[in-house]
XYZ file of C-alpha atoms in Angstrom:
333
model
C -14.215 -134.972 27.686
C -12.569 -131.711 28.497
C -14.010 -128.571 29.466
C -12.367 -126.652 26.655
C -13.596 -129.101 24.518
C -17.603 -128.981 26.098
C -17.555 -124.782 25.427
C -16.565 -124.767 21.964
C -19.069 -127.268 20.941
C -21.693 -125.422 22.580
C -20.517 -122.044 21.288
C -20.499 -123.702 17.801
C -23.870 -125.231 18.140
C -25.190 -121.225 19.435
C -23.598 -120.006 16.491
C -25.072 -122.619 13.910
C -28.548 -122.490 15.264
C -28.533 -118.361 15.143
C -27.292 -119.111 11.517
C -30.114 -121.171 10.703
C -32.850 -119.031 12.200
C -31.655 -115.772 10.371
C -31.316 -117.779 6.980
C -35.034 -119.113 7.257
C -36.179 -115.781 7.698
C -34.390 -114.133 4.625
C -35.536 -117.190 3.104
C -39.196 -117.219 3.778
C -39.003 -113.209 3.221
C -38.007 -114.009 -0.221
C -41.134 -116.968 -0.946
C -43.107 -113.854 -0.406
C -41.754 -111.725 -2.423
C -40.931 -114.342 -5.239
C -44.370 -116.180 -4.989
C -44.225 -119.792 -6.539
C -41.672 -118.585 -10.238
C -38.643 -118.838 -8.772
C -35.579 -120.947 -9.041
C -32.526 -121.216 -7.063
C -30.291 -119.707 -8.695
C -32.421 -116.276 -8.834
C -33.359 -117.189 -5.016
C -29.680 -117.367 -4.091
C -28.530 -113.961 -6.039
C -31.662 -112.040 -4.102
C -30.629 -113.308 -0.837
C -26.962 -112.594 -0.925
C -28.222 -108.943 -1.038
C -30.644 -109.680 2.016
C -28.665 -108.720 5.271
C -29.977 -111.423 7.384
C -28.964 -114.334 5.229
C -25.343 -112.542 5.041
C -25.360 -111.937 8.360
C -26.330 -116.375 8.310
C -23.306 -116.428 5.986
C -20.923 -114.866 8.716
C -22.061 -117.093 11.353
C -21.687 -120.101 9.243
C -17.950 -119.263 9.104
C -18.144 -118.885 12.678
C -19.303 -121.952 13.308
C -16.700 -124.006 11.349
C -13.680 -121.916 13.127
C -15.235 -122.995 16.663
C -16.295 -126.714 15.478
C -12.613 -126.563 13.985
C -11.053 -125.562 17.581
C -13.217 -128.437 19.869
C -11.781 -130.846 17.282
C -8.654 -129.915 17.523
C -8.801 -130.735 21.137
C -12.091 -133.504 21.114
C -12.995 -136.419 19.478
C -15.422 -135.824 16.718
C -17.918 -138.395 18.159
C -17.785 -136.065 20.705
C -17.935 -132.312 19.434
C -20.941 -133.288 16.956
C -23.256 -134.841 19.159
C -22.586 -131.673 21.616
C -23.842 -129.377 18.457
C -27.279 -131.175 19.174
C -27.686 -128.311 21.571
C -28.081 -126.528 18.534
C -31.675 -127.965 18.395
C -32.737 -126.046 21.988
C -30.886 -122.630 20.691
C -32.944 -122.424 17.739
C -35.876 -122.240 19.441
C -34.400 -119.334 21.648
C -33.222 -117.644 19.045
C -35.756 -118.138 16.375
C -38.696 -117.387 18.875
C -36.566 -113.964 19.420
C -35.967 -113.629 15.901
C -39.648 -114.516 14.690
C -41.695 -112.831 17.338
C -43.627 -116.287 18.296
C -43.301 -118.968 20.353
C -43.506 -122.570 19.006
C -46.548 -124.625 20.922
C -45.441 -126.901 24.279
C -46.047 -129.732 21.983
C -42.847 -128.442 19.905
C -40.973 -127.806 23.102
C -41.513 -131.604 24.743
C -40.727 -133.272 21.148
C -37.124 -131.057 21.083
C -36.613 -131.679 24.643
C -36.946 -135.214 24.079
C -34.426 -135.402 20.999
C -31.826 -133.476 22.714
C -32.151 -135.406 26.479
C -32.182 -138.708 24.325
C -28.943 -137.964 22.417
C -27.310 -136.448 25.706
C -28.103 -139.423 27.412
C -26.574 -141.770 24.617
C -23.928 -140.234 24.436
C -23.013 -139.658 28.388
C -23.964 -143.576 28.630
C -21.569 -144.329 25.271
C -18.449 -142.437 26.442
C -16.873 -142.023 23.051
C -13.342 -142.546 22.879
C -10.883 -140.387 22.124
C -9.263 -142.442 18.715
C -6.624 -141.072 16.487
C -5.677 -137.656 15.344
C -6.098 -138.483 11.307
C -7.730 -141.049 9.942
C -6.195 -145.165 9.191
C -4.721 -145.484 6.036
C -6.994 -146.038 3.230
C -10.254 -145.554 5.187
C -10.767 -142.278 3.360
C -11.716 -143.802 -0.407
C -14.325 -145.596 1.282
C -15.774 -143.837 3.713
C -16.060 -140.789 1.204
C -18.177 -143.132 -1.202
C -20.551 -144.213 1.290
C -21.430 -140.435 1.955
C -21.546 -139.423 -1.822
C -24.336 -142.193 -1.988
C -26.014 -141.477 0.930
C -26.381 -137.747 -0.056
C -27.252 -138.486 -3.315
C -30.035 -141.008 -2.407
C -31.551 -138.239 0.658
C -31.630 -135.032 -2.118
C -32.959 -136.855 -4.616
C -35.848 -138.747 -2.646
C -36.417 -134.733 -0.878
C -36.524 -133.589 -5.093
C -39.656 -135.892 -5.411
C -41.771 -134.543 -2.291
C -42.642 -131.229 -0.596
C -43.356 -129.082 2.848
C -41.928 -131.153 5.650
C -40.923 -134.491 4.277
C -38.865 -132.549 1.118
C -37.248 -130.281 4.032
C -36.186 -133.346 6.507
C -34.750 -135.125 3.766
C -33.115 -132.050 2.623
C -31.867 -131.634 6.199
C -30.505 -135.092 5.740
C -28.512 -134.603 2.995
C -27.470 -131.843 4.052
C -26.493 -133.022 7.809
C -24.729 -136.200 6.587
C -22.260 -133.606 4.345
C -21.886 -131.529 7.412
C -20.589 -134.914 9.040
C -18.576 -135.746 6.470
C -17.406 -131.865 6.795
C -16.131 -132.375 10.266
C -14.544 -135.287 9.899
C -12.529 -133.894 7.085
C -11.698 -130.822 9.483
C -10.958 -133.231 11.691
C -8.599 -134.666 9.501
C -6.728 -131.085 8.833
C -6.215 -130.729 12.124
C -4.601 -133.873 13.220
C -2.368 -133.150 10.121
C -1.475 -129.428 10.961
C 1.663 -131.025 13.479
C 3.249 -131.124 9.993
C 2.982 -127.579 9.264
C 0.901 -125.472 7.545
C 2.437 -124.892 4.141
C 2.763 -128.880 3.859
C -0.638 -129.362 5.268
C -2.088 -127.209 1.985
C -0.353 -129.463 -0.517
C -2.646 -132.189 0.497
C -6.309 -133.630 -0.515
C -7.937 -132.892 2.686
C -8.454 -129.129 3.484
C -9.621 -128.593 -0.616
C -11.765 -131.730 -0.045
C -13.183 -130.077 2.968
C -14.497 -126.927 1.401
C -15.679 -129.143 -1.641
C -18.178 -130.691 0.946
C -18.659 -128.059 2.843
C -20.077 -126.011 -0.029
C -22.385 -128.808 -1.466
C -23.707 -129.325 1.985
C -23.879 -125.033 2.651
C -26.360 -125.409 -0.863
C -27.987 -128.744 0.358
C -28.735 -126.232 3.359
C -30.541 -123.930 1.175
C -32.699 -126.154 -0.248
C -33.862 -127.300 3.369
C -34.546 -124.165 4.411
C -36.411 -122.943 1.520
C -38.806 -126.450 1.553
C -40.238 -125.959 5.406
C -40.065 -124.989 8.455
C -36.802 -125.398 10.757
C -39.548 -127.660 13.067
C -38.808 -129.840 9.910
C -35.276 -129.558 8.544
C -33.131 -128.665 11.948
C -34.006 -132.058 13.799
C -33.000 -134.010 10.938
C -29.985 -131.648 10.264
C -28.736 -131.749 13.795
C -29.443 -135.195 14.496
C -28.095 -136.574 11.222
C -24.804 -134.737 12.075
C -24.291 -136.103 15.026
C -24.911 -139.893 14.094
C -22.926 -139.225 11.264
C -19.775 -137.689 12.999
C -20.394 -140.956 15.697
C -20.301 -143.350 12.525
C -16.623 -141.804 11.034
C -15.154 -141.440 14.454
C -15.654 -145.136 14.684
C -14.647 -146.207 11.387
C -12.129 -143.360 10.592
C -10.463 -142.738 13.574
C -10.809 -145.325 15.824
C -13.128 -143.830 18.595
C -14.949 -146.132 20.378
C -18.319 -146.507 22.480
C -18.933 -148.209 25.609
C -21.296 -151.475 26.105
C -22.117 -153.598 28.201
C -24.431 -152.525 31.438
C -24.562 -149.166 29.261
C -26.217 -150.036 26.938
C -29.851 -150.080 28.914
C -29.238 -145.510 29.131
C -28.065 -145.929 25.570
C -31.386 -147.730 24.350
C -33.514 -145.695 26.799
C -31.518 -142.618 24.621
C -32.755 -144.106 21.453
C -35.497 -144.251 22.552
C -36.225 -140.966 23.734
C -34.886 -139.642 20.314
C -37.720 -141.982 18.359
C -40.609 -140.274 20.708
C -39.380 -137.293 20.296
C -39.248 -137.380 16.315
C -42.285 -138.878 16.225
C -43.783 -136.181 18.410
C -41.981 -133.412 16.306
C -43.636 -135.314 13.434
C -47.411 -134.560 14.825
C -46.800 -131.260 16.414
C -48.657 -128.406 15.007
C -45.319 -126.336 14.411
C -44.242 -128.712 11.545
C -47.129 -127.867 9.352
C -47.692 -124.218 10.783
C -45.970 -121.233 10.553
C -43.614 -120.316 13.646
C -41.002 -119.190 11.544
C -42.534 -117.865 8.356
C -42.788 -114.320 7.162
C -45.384 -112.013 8.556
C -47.445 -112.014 5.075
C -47.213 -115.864 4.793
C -48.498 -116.479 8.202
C -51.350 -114.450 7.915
C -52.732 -116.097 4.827
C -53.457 -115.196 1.220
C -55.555 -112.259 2.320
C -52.895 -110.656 4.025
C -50.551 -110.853 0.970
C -53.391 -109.797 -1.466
C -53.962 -106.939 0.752
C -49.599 -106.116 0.848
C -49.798 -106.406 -3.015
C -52.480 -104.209 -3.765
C -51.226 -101.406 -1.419
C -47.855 -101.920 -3.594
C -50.003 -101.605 -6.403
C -52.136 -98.404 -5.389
C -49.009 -96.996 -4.621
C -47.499 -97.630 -8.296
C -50.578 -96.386 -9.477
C -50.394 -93.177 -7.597
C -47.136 -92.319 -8.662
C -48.005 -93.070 -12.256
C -50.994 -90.133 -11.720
C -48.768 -87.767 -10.024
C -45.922 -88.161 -12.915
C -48.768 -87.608 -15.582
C -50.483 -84.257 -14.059
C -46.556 -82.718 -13.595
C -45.725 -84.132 -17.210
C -49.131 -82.232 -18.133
C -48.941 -79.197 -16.845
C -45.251 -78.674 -18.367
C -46.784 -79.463 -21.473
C -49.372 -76.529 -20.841
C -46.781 -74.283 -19.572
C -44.772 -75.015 -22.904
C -47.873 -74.408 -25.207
C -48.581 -70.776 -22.680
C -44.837 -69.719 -23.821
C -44.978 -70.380 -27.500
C -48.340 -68.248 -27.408
């Protein structure tokens, strides 16, 4: 595990999670404003206008440049399971961002997914495995992540709040997985030159993905809090990314008198989900808008100044239009 390879990842992860964070908060600007009649497609074509979820947008693209780099010189069972820093930098940044602090309770439950998947991984030692993928791999390994997508969003379709936005997150985490390892697979094939590289499946496949999981990202985010969607989205990744490095590339884990840190990591990632499950931040609202966290009051209150306001302007218009009128009848006299 290089160095190079370590600061990439980590820059990636920084990058993703401030992506995240400034995408919930267009997004729960817009529930506000929208109330319950909206639908995506309206949702998505008011928050391309909203400069934090653009300003999401740009570090998205971010992201994938840096995640492209550290695999261009990692493993990918590697680089993705590094990103699960991302899960510590969104509470940085979103606390920042948001203007509240998530509870300890919140803090112990993240702490204990991202120790537990550090300490898997450190115990695990992934290989470092092939540069592209074996031969024929792809057809299935493509399949099984069309299915598993398709099963997550449409079980999240059929629930709401936290459950719809963890399953949502893992839909969405499993196509950033599948993202990678398609990145991955550009890169090992870039020794063949550019121009070549672009008359070949993988790098259109890879934005194919990439956009269904950007939109599977949406839907996460607009469902719940990141308390609900992130751990899911980060974690799924990262087992994900460890599954294809395995069975696309050949990258293997370590066993034997390991595998007592690796279970002890496994197990530190269940307590920790199930204490992210029962912490107050899943079901409150750390990273909501202002309005929403203040209850129905305070957006009555918001809406009726907007309101009053119309309303005033509507009075001033008809005195002016009024005394033109008189002014008019004065000349004609």
């Amino acid at each position: 595990m290089s160095a190079l390879t370590v600061v990439l990842a980590l820059f990636a992860a920084l990058s993703n999670a401030a992506a995240s964070v400034l995408q919930r908060r267009a997004a729960a600007q817009d529930e506000v404003r929208a109330g319950a009649r909206h639908t995506v497609v309206r949702s998505l074509l008011r928050l391309v206008r909203d400069r934090y979820w653009v300003a999401g947008a740009a570090l998205l693209a971010l992201t994938t440049v840096l995640q492209a780099a550290a695999l261009a010189v990692g493993s990918l069972a590697v680089v993705q399971p590094l990103m699960a820093s991302e899960l510590l930098f969104t509470l940085v940044v979103g606390s920042a961002v948001f203007h509240r602090r998530p509870d300890s309770r919140t803090w112990m439950a993240f702490a204990a997914l991202a120790v537990g998947l550090a300490l898997f991984l450190g115990a695990a030692a992934p290989s470092a495995g092939h540069d592209t993928a074996t031969a024929g791999r792809w057809g299935w390994a493509g399949l099984a992540l069309f299915v598993l997508m398709t099963v997550l969003a449409s079980a999240g379709s059929l629930v709401r709040g936290a459950p719809r936005a963890a399953l949502f997150g893992s839909a969405s985490a499993v196509g950033f997985g599948g993202t990678a390892g398609l990145l991955k697979e550009v890169t090992g094939r870039l020794p063949q030159g550019v121009g070549e590289v672009l008359t070949q499946w993988p790098p259109y496949a890879t934005a194919v993905v990439g956009v269904v999981s950007f939109l599977l990202l949406q839907s996460a985010l607009r469902a719940g809090t990141l308390a609900a969607s992130q751990p899911a989205l980060t974690l799924g990744d990262a087992l994900t990314s460890v599954a294809l490095g395995w069975g696309l590339f050949g990258e293997e884990i370590l066993l034997g008198v390991r595998v007592l840190p690796e279970l002890i990591g496994v197990a530190l990632i269940g307590l920790g989900s199930v204490g992210l499950a029962r912490a107050p931040s899943v079901h409150g609202a750390w990273d909501t808008a202002p309005a929403a966290r203040d209850g129905p009051t305070r957006l009555r209150t918001e809406r009726r100044r907007d309101e009053d306001t119309d309303t005033g302007r509507d009075r001033h218009r008809s005195r002016h239009r009024s005394r033109d009128r008189s002014r008019d009848r004065d000349g004609r006299d």
